[in-house]
XYZ file of N, CA, C and O in Angstrom:
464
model
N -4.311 -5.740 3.538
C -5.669 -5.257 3.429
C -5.660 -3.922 2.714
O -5.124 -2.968 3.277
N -6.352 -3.739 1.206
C -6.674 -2.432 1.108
C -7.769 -2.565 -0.243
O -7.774 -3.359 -1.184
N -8.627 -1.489 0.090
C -9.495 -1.431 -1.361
C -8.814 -1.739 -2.450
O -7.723 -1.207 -2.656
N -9.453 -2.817 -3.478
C -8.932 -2.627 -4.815
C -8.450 -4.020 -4.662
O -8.470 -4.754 -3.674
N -7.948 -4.247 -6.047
C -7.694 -6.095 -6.074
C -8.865 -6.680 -6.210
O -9.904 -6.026 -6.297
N -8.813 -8.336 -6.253
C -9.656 -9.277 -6.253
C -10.512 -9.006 -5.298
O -10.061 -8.412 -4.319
N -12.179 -9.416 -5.322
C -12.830 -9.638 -4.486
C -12.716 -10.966 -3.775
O -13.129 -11.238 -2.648
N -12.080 -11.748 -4.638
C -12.296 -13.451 -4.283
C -11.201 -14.373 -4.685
O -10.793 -14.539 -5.834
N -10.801 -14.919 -3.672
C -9.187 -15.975 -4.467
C -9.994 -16.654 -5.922
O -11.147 -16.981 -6.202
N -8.527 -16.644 -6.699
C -8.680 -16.937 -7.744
C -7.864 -18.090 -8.188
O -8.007 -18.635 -7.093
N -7.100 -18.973 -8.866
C -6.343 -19.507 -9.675
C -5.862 -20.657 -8.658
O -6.678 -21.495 -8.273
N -4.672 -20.680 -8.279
C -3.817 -21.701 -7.032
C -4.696 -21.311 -5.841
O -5.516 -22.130 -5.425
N -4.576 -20.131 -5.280
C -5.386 -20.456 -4.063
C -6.594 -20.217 -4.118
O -6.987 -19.811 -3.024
N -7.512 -20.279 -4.990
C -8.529 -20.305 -4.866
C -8.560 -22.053 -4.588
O -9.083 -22.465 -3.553
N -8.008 -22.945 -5.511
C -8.082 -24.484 -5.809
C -7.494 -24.572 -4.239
O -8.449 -24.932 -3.551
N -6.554 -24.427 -3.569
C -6.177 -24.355 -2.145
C -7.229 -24.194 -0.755
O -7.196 -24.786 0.324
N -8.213 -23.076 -1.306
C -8.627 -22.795 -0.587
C -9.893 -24.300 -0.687
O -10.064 -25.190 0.146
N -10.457 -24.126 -1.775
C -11.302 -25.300 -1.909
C -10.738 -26.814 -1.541
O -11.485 -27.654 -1.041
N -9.487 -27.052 -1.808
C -9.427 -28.284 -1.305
C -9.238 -28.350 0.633
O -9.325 -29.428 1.221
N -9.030 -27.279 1.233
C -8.939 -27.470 2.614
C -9.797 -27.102 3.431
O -9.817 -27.222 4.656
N -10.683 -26.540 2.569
C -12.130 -26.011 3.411
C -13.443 -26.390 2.533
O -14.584 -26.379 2.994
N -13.177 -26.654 1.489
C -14.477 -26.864 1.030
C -15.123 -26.157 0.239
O -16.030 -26.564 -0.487
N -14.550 -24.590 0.338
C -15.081 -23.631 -0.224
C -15.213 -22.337 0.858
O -15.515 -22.241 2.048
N -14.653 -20.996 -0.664
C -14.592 -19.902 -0.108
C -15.184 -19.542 0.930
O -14.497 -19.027 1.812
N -16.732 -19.713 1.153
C -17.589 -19.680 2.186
C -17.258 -19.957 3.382
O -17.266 -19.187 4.342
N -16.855 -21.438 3.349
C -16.576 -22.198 4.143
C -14.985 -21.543 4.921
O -14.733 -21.225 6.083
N -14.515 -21.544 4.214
C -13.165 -20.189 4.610
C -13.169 -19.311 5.318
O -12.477 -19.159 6.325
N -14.214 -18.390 4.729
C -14.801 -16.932 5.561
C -15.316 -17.310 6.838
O -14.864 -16.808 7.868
N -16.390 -18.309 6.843
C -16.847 -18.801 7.854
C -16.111 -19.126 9.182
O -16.671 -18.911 10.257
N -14.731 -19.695 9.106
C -14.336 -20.365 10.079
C -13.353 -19.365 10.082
O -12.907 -19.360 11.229
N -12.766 -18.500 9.399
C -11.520 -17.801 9.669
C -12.404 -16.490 10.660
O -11.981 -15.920 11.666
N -13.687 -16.301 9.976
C -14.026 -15.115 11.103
C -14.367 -16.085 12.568
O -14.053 -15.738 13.706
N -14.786 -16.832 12.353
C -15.217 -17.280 14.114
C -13.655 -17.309 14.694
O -13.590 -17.007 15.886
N -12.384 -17.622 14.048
C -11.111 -17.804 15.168
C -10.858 -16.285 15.026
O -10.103 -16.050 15.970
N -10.991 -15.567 14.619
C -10.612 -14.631 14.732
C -11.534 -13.460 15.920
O -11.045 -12.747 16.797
N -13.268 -13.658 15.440
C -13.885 -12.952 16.623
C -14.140 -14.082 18.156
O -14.937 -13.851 19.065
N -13.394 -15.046 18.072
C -13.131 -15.841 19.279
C -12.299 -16.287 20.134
O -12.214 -16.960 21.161
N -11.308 -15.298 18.880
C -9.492 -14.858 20.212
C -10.172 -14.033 21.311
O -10.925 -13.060 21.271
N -9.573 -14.857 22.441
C -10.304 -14.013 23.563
C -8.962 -13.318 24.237
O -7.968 -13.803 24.779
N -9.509 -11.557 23.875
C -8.768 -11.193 24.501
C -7.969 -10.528 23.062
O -8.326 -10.656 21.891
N -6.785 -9.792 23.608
C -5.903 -9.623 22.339
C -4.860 -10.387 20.839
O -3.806 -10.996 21.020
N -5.141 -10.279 20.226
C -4.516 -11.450 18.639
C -4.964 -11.243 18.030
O -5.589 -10.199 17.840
N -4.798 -12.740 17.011
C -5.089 -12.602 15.738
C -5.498 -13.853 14.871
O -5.137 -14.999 15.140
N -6.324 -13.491 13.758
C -7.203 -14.430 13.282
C -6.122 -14.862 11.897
O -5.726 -13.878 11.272
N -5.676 -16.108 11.435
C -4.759 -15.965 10.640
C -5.299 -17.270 9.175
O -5.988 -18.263 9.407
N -4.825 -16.932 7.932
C -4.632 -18.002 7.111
C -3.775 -17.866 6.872
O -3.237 -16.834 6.471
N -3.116 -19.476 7.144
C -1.778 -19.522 7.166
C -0.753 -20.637 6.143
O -1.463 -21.564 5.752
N 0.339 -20.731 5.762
C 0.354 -22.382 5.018
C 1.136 -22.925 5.895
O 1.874 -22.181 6.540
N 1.152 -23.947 6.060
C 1.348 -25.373 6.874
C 3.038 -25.712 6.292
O 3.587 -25.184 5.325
N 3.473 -26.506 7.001
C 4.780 -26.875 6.541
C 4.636 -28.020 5.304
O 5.471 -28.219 4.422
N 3.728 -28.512 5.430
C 3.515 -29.421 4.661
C 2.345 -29.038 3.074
O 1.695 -29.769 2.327
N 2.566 -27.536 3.150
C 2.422 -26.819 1.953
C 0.754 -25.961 2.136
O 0.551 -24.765 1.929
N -0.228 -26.957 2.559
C -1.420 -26.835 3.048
C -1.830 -25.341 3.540
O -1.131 -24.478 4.070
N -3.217 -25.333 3.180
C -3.944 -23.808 4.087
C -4.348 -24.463 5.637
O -4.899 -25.537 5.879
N -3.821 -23.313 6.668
C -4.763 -23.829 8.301
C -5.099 -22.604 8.094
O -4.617 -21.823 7.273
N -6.226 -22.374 9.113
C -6.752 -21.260 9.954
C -6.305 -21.467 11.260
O -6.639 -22.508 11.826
N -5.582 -20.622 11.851
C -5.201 -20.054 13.261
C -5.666 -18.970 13.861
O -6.257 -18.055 13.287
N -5.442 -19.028 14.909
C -6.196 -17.927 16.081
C -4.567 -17.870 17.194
O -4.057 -18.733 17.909
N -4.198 -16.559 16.905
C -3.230 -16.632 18.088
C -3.185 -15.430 19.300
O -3.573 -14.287 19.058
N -2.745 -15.771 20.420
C -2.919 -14.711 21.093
C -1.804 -13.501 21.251
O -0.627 -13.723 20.964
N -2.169 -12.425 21.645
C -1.586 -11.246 21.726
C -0.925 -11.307 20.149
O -1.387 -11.661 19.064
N 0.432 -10.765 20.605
C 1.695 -10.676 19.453
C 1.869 -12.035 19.032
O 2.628 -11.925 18.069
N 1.571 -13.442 19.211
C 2.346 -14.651 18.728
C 1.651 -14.758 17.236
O 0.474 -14.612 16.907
N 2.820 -15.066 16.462
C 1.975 -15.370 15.041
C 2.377 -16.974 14.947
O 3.163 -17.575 15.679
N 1.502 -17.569 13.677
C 2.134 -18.794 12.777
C 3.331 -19.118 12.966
O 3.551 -20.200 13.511
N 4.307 -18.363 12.610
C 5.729 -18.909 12.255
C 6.237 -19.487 14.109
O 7.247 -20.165 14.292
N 5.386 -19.079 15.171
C 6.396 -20.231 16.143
C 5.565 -21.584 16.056
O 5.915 -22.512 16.785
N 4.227 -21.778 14.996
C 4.471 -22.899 15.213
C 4.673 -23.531 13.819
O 4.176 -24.604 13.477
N 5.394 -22.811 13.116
C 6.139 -23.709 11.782
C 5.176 -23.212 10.227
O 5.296 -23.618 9.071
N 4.379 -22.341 10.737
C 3.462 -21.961 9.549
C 3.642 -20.420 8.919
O 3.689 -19.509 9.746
N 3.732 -20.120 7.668
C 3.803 -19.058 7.083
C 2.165 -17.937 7.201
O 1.055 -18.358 6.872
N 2.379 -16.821 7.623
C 0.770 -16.227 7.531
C 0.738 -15.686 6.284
O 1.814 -15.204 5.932
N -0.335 -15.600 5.349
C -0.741 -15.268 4.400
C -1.897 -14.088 4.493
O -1.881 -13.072 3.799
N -2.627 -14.323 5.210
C -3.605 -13.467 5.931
C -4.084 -13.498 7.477
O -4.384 -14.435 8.216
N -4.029 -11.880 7.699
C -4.349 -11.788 9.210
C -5.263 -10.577 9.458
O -5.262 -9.481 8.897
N -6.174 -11.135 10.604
C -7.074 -10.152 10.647
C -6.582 -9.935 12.485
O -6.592 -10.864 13.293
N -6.169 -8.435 12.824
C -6.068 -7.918 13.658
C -7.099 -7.667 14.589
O -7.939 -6.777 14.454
N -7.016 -8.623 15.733
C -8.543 -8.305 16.461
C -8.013 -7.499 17.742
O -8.731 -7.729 18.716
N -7.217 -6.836 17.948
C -6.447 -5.980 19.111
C -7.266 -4.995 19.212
O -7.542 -4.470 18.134
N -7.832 -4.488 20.275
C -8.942 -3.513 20.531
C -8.450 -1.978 19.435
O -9.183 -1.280 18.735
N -7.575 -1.922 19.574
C -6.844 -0.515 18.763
C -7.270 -0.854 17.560
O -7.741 0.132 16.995
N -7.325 -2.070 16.747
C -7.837 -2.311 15.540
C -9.551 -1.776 14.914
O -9.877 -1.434 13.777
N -10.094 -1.847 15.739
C -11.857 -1.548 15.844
C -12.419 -0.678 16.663
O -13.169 0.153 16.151
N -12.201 -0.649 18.125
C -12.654 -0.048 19.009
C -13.377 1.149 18.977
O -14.381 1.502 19.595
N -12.537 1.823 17.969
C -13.213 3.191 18.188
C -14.730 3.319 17.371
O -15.598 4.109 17.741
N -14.906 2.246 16.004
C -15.407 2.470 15.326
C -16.380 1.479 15.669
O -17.493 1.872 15.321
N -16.407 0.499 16.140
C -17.183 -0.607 16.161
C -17.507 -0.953 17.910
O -18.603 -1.395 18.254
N -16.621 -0.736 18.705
C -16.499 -0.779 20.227
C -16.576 -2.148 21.018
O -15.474 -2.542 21.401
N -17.546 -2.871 21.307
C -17.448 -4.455 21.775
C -17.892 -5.192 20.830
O -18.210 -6.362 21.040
N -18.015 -4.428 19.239
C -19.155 -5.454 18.397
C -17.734 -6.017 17.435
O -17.590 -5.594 16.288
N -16.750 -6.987 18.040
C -15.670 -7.285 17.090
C -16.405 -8.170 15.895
O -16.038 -7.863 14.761
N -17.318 -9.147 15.987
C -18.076 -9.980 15.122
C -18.577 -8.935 13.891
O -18.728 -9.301 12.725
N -18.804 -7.565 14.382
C -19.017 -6.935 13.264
C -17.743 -6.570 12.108
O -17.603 -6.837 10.915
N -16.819 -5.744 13.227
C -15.552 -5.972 12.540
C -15.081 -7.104 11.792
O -14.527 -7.024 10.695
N -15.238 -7.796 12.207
C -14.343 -8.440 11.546
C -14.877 -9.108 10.028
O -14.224 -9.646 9.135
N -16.380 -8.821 10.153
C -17.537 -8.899 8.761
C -16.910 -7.815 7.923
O -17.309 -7.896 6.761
N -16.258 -7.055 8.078
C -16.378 -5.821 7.721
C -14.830 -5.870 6.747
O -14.699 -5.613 5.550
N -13.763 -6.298 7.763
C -12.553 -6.660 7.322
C -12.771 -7.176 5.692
O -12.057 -6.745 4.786
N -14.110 -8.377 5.427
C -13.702 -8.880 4.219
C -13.903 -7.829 3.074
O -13.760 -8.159 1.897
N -14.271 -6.428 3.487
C -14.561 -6.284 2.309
C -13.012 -5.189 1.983
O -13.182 -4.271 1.181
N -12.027 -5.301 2.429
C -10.752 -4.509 1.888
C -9.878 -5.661 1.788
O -8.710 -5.281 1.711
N -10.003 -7.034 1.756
C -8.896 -8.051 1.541
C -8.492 -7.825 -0.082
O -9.422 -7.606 -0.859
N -7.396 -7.865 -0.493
C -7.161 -7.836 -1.308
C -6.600 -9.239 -1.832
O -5.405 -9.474 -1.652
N -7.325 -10.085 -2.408
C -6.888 -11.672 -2.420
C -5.567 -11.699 -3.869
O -4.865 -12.684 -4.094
N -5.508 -10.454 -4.632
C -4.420 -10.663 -5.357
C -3.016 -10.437 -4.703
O -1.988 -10.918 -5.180
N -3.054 -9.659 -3.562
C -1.763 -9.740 -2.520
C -1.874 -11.252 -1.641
O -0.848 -11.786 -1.220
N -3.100 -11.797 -1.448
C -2.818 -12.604 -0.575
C -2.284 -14.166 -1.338
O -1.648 -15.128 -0.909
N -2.968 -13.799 -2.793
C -2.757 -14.934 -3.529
C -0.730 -14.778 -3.701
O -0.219 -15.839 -3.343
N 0.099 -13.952 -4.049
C 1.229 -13.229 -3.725
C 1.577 -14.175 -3.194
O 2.033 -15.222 -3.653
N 1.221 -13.602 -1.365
C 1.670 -14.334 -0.021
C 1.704 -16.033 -0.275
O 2.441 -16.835 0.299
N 0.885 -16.260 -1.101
C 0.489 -17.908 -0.693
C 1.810 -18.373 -1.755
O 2.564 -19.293 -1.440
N 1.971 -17.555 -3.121
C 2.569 -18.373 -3.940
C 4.264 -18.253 -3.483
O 5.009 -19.062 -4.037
N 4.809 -17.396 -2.621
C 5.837 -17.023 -1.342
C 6.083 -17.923 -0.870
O 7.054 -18.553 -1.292
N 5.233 -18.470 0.357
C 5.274 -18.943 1.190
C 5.217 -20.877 0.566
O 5.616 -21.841 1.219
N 4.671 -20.901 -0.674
C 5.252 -22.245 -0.980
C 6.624 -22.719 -1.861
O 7.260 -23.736 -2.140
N 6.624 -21.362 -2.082
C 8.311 -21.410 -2.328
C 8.325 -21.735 -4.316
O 9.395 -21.838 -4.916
């Protein structure tokens, strides 16, 4: 996550993102609900699949993707230390907020990594 970069996947994972969700929208959409619907401490994740594929995960506390066989590409930190001070019980806001420092040319990076 940081200012600067892409606003929006582009090239491979953009075509990635569209074939497993439907569309960017559709992406944002469901990656913020697992993420402001970890209950409790975790994390909201896009991840690739063993079988090359984008999932969205939601894991709790410290557990990421990789125990269950998936690479993370992107993660949104919903651990009270992440927001709290600035946002306080409104994580749904946070985590609206998160999209606007993703940097999708690092995440596009991560994705082209993680398929080897």
């Amino acid at each position: 996550l940081t200012p600067g970069g892409s606003n929006a996947p582009s090239g491979d994972l953009e075509s990635a993102i569209n074939s497993a969700f439907g569309s960017f929208g559709d992406l944002r959409s469901r990656l913020s609900a697992a993420a402001a619907g970890q209950f409790g401490s975790g994390w909201g994740w896009l991840a690739v699949n063993d079988s090359g594929g984008l999932d969205i995960l939601a894991t709790a506390n410290q557990d990421s993707p990789y125990s269950s066989g998936a690479t993370p590409i992107l993660g949104i930190d919903v651990w009270e230390h992440a927001y709290y001070l600035k946002y306080q019980n409104r994580r749904p806001d946070y985590v609206e907020a998160v999209w606007n420092v993703i940097n999708w040319d690092r995440v596009a990076a991560h994705y082209a990594a993680a398929r080897g």
